């Protein structure tokens, strides 16, 4: 008989609300985050908002902002995380309009333990521009619409008590990864 030590997550994301949605392409991203800490955390939680610039390559991903929250006492916490829009010069022109993804991640001691992905659609509000898009995008006329009702939540098991076992900030790709939809975030 084998016994495995199960390490319970010390942080549970209770709710994510996408604010100012739909919005202009040039407006900041805003998420209201509610999370619960089951015991005091001596170190910061690292939250990131990442814009996926192209499905073809991670080189176009942009970290829009990073915020450190902590040390975190036991209990329920809520804050609004706001990040600037992506730099369109760093996105391939063919990927500026259409469907992409925005990610919200959280790490503790350099180990990512949750990743929430939202599909978003960038399109012109004007029907004429949608039907006949200009060669050079007109950013003032583009609208961003995040599909807030259908987040993709991935949770990773980490060692909460030691950073030595969390040396790599690469999410594990193993059977212990829960890639299901988290109904509590809808």
mmCIF file of C-alpha atoms in Angstrom:
data_model
loop_
_atom_site.group_PDB
_atom_site.id
_atom_site.type_symbol
_atom_site.label_atom_id
_atom_site.label_comp_id
_atom_site.label_asym_id
_atom_site.label_seq_id
_atom_site.Cartn_x
_atom_site.Cartn_y
_atom_site.Cartn_z
ATOM 1 C CA UNK A 1 0.000 0.000 0.000
ATOM 2 C CA UNK A 2 1.305 3.411 -0.953
ATOM 3 C CA UNK A 3 0.329 6.571 0.862
ATOM 4 C CA UNK A 4 0.700 9.867 -0.907
ATOM 5 C CA UNK A 5 0.905 13.134 0.963
ATOM 6 C CA UNK A 6 -1.726 15.427 -0.477
ATOM 7 C CA UNK A 7 -0.952 19.104 -0.150
ATOM 8 C CA UNK A 8 -4.115 21.162 0.000
ATOM 9 C CA UNK A 9 -4.169 24.482 -1.796
ATOM 10 C CA UNK A 10 -3.837 27.377 0.612
ATOM 11 C CA UNK A 11 -5.469 29.859 -1.775
ATOM 12 C CA UNK A 12 -8.843 29.392 -3.429
ATOM 13 C CA UNK A 13 -10.086 31.823 -6.049
ATOM 14 C CA UNK A 14 -13.754 32.300 -5.176
ATOM 15 C CA UNK A 15 -14.831 34.691 -7.910
ATOM 16 C CA UNK A 16 -13.510 36.558 -10.932
ATOM 17 C CA UNK A 17 -15.551 39.333 -12.475
ATOM 18 C CA UNK A 18 -14.593 40.940 -15.776
ATOM 19 C CA UNK A 19 -15.246 44.668 -15.490
ATOM 20 C CA UNK A 20 -15.844 47.193 -18.289
ATOM 21 C CA UNK A 21 -16.831 44.543 -20.818
ATOM 22 C CA UNK A 22 -17.271 44.948 -23.743
ATOM 23 C CA UNK A 23 -14.814 47.798 -24.054
ATOM 24 C CA UNK A 24 -12.695 49.733 -26.490
ATOM 25 C CA UNK A 25 -9.496 47.968 -27.590
ATOM 26 C CA UNK A 26 -7.500 50.843 -26.048
ATOM 27 C CA UNK A 27 -9.112 50.631 -22.589
ATOM 28 C CA UNK A 28 -7.395 48.872 -19.696
ATOM 29 C CA UNK A 29 -8.325 45.315 -18.719
ATOM 30 C CA UNK A 30 -10.043 45.117 -15.321
ATOM 31 C CA UNK A 31 -10.753 42.055 -13.207
ATOM 32 C CA UNK A 32 -12.302 41.983 -9.755
ATOM 33 C CA UNK A 33 -10.671 39.062 -7.946
ATOM 34 C CA UNK A 34 -12.018 37.465 -4.776
ATOM 35 C CA UNK A 35 -9.904 34.803 -3.124
ATOM 36 C CA UNK A 36 -9.724 33.009 0.186
ATOM 37 C CA UNK A 37 -6.593 32.137 2.092
ATOM 38 C CA UNK A 38 -7.002 29.175 4.467
ATOM 39 C CA UNK A 39 -3.948 30.208 6.499
ATOM 40 C CA UNK A 40 -1.505 33.115 6.683
ATOM 41 C CA UNK A 41 0.959 33.308 3.772
ATOM 42 C CA UNK A 42 4.341 34.796 4.645
ATOM 43 C CA UNK A 43 5.236 35.616 1.058
ATOM 44 C CA UNK A 44 3.508 37.506 -1.768
ATOM 45 C CA UNK A 45 1.081 36.127 -4.296
ATOM 46 C CA UNK A 46 2.132 37.128 -7.808
ATOM 47 C CA UNK A 47 -0.794 37.900 -10.136
ATOM 48 C CA UNK A 48 -0.307 38.473 -13.881
ATOM 49 C CA UNK A 49 -2.493 39.452 -16.810
ATOM 50 C CA UNK A 50 -1.142 38.055 -20.093
ATOM 51 C CA UNK A 51 -2.457 38.903 -23.562
ATOM 52 C CA UNK A 52 -1.934 36.162 -26.157
ATOM 53 C CA UNK A 53 -0.904 38.072 -29.269
ATOM 54 C CA UNK A 54 -0.883 35.070 -31.620
ATOM 55 C CA UNK A 55 -1.912 31.437 -31.398
ATOM 56 C CA UNK A 56 1.105 30.611 -33.572
ATOM 57 C CA UNK A 57 3.844 31.540 -31.091
ATOM 58 C CA UNK A 58 4.319 32.513 -27.433
ATOM 59 C CA UNK A 59 6.827 35.153 -28.554
ATOM 60 C CA UNK A 60 3.864 37.508 -29.135
ATOM 61 C CA UNK A 61 2.437 37.049 -25.628
ATOM 62 C CA UNK A 62 2.503 40.259 -23.609
ATOM 63 C CA UNK A 63 2.544 40.440 -19.818
ATOM 64 C CA UNK A 64 0.280 43.445 -19.418
ATOM 65 C CA UNK A 65 0.913 43.845 -15.710
ATOM 66 C CA UNK A 66 2.111 42.027 -12.603
ATOM 67 C CA UNK A 67 0.956 42.794 -9.083
ATOM 68 C CA UNK A 68 2.281 41.393 -5.814
ATOM 69 C CA UNK A 69 -0.220 40.911 -2.985
ATOM 70 C CA UNK A 70 1.088 40.013 0.431
ATOM 71 C CA UNK A 71 1.917 38.891 2.889
ATOM 72 C CA UNK A 72 -1.647 37.600 2.947
ATOM 73 C CA UNK A 73 -3.492 36.940 6.218
ATOM 74 C CA UNK A 74 -6.012 34.144 6.557
ATOM 75 C CA UNK A 75 -9.476 35.088 5.303
ATOM 76 C CA UNK A 76 -11.344 36.365 2.263
ATOM 77 C CA UNK A 77 -9.813 39.126 0.140
ATOM 78 C CA UNK A 78 -10.972 41.173 -2.848
ATOM 79 C CA UNK A 79 -9.202 43.594 -5.165
ATOM 80 C CA UNK A 80 -9.458 45.026 -8.669
ATOM 81 C CA UNK A 81 -6.533 44.206 -10.951
ATOM 82 C CA UNK A 82 -6.218 46.687 -13.811
ATOM 83 C CA UNK A 83 -3.718 46.407 -16.653
ATOM 84 C CA UNK A 84 -3.057 48.510 -19.735
ATOM 85 C CA UNK A 85 -4.151 47.222 -23.148
ATOM 86 C CA UNK A 86 -1.631 45.309 -25.261
ATOM 87 C CA UNK A 87 0.862 47.121 -27.445
ATOM 88 C CA UNK A 88 -0.542 46.545 -30.968
ATOM 89 C CA UNK A 89 2.948 46.986 -32.474
ATOM 90 C CA UNK A 90 3.932 43.675 -30.816
ATOM 91 C CA UNK A 91 1.009 41.733 -32.328
ATOM 92 C CA UNK A 92 1.177 40.331 -35.877
ATOM 93 C CA UNK A 93 -1.124 42.401 -38.093
ATOM 94 C CA UNK A 94 -3.089 39.282 -39.116
ATOM 95 C CA UNK A 95 -3.878 38.601 -35.429
ATOM 96 C CA UNK A 96 -4.971 42.101 -34.385
ATOM 97 C CA UNK A 97 -8.637 41.512 -35.257
ATOM 98 C CA UNK A 98 -10.443 38.299 -34.373
ATOM 99 C CA UNK A 99 -10.397 35.813 -31.505
ATOM 100 C CA UNK A 100 -7.573 35.529 -28.991
ATOM 101 C CA UNK A 101 -7.075 34.813 -25.286
ATOM 102 C CA UNK A 102 -6.310 36.766 -22.131
ATOM 103 C CA UNK A 103 -4.847 34.870 -19.163
ATOM 104 C CA UNK A 104 -4.943 35.676 -15.480
ATOM 105 C CA UNK A 105 -2.367 33.701 -13.483
ATOM 106 C CA UNK A 106 -1.351 33.491 -9.847
ATOM 107 C CA UNK A 107 1.871 32.106 -8.373
ATOM 108 C CA UNK A 108 3.278 31.566 -4.907
ATOM 109 C CA UNK A 109 7.030 31.242 -4.401
ATOM 110 C CA UNK A 110 7.528 31.257 -8.203
ATOM 111 C CA UNK A 111 5.121 28.350 -8.705
ATOM 112 C CA UNK A 112 1.953 28.958 -10.705
ATOM 113 C CA UNK A 113 -1.048 27.359 -9.015
ATOM 114 C CA UNK A 114 -3.948 28.741 -11.064
ATOM 115 C CA UNK A 115 -4.445 29.969 -14.624
ATOM 116 C CA UNK A 116 -7.745 31.378 -15.849
ATOM 117 C CA UNK A 117 -8.138 31.887 -19.573
ATOM 118 C CA UNK A 118 -10.817 33.889 -21.311
ATOM 119 C CA UNK A 119 -11.521 33.967 -25.012
ATOM 120 C CA UNK A 120 -11.928 37.453 -26.338
ATOM 121 C CA UNK A 121 -12.996 38.833 -29.667
ATOM 122 C CA UNK A 122 -11.577 42.008 -31.184
ATOM 123 C CA UNK A 123 -13.802 43.430 -33.903
ATOM 124 C CA UNK A 124 -15.017 46.664 -35.413
ATOM 125 C CA UNK A 125 -18.273 48.017 -34.029
ATOM 126 C CA UNK A 126 -19.192 49.462 -37.408
ATOM 127 C CA UNK A 127 -20.732 46.891 -39.804
ATOM 128 C CA UNK A 128 -19.055 48.494 -42.835
ATOM 129 C CA UNK A 129 -15.601 48.136 -41.229
ATOM 130 C CA UNK A 130 -16.374 44.545 -40.206
ATOM 131 C CA UNK A 131 -17.329 43.670 -43.790
ATOM 132 C CA UNK A 132 -14.436 45.610 -45.356
ATOM 133 C CA UNK A 133 -11.657 45.882 -42.760
ATOM 134 C CA UNK A 134 -8.923 48.425 -43.532
ATOM 135 C CA UNK A 135 -5.383 47.219 -44.243
ATOM 136 C CA UNK A 136 -4.111 49.224 -41.290
ATOM 137 C CA UNK A 137 -6.327 48.733 -38.217
ATOM 138 C CA UNK A 138 -8.156 51.749 -36.799
ATOM 139 C CA UNK A 139 -7.727 51.099 -33.079
ATOM 140 C CA UNK A 140 -10.199 53.779 -31.985
ATOM 141 C CA UNK A 141 -12.942 51.815 -33.762
ATOM 142 C CA UNK A 142 -12.024 48.350 -32.416
ATOM 143 C CA UNK A 143 -13.988 46.795 -29.577
ATOM 144 C CA UNK A 144 -12.807 44.071 -27.204
ATOM 145 C CA UNK A 145 -15.404 41.601 -25.917
ATOM 146 C CA UNK A 146 -14.272 39.055 -23.317
ATOM 147 C CA UNK A 147 -16.356 35.866 -23.118
ATOM 148 C CA UNK A 148 -16.640 36.249 -19.343
ATOM 149 C CA UNK A 149 -19.274 33.532 -18.939
ATOM 150 C CA UNK A 150 -16.946 30.717 -20.000
ATOM 151 C CA UNK A 151 -13.523 30.867 -18.293
ATOM 152 C CA UNK A 152 -11.077 27.991 -18.699
ATOM 153 C CA UNK A 153 -9.574 27.277 -15.287
ATOM 154 C CA UNK A 154 -6.436 25.205 -14.816
ATOM 155 C CA UNK A 155 -5.151 24.432 -11.322
ATOM 156 C CA UNK A 156 -1.663 23.175 -10.556
ATOM 157 C CA UNK A 157 -0.485 21.352 -7.460
ATOM 158 C CA UNK A 158 2.427 23.100 -5.795
ATOM 159 C CA UNK A 159 4.328 22.745 -2.563
ATOM 160 C CA UNK A 160 3.073 25.658 -0.461
ATOM 161 C CA UNK A 161 5.660 25.209 2.279
ATOM 162 C CA UNK A 162 8.935 25.099 0.342
ATOM 163 C CA UNK A 163 10.209 27.060 -2.614
ATOM 164 C CA UNK A 164 12.959 24.503 -3.283
ATOM 165 C CA UNK A 165 10.462 22.064 -4.784
ATOM 166 C CA UNK A 166 8.948 24.854 -6.885
ATOM 167 C CA UNK A 167 12.196 25.800 -8.617
ATOM 168 C CA UNK A 168 10.700 25.983 -12.096
ATOM 169 C CA UNK A 169 7.873 28.366 -12.882
ATOM 170 C CA UNK A 170 6.603 25.996 -15.551
ATOM 171 C CA UNK A 171 3.118 24.585 -15.042
ATOM 172 C CA UNK A 172 3.229 20.803 -14.694
ATOM 173 C CA UNK A 173 1.836 18.725 -17.553
ATOM 174 C CA UNK A 174 0.783 15.639 -15.643
ATOM 175 C CA UNK A 175 -2.328 13.764 -14.523
ATOM 176 C CA UNK A 176 -2.445 15.767 -11.278
ATOM 177 C CA UNK A 177 -3.385 18.869 -13.258
ATOM 178 C CA UNK A 178 -7.054 19.811 -13.074
ATOM 179 C CA UNK A 179 -8.005 21.392 -16.397
ATOM 180 C CA UNK A 180 -11.730 21.291 -15.883
ATOM 181 C CA UNK A 181 -14.093 24.204 -15.971
ATOM 182 C CA UNK A 182 -14.487 25.666 -12.487
ATOM 183 C CA UNK A 183 -18.198 26.324 -12.084
ATOM 184 C CA UNK A 184 -17.584 28.669 -9.140
ATOM 185 C CA UNK A 185 -15.912 31.209 -11.452
ATOM 186 C CA UNK A 186 -18.855 31.578 -13.838
#
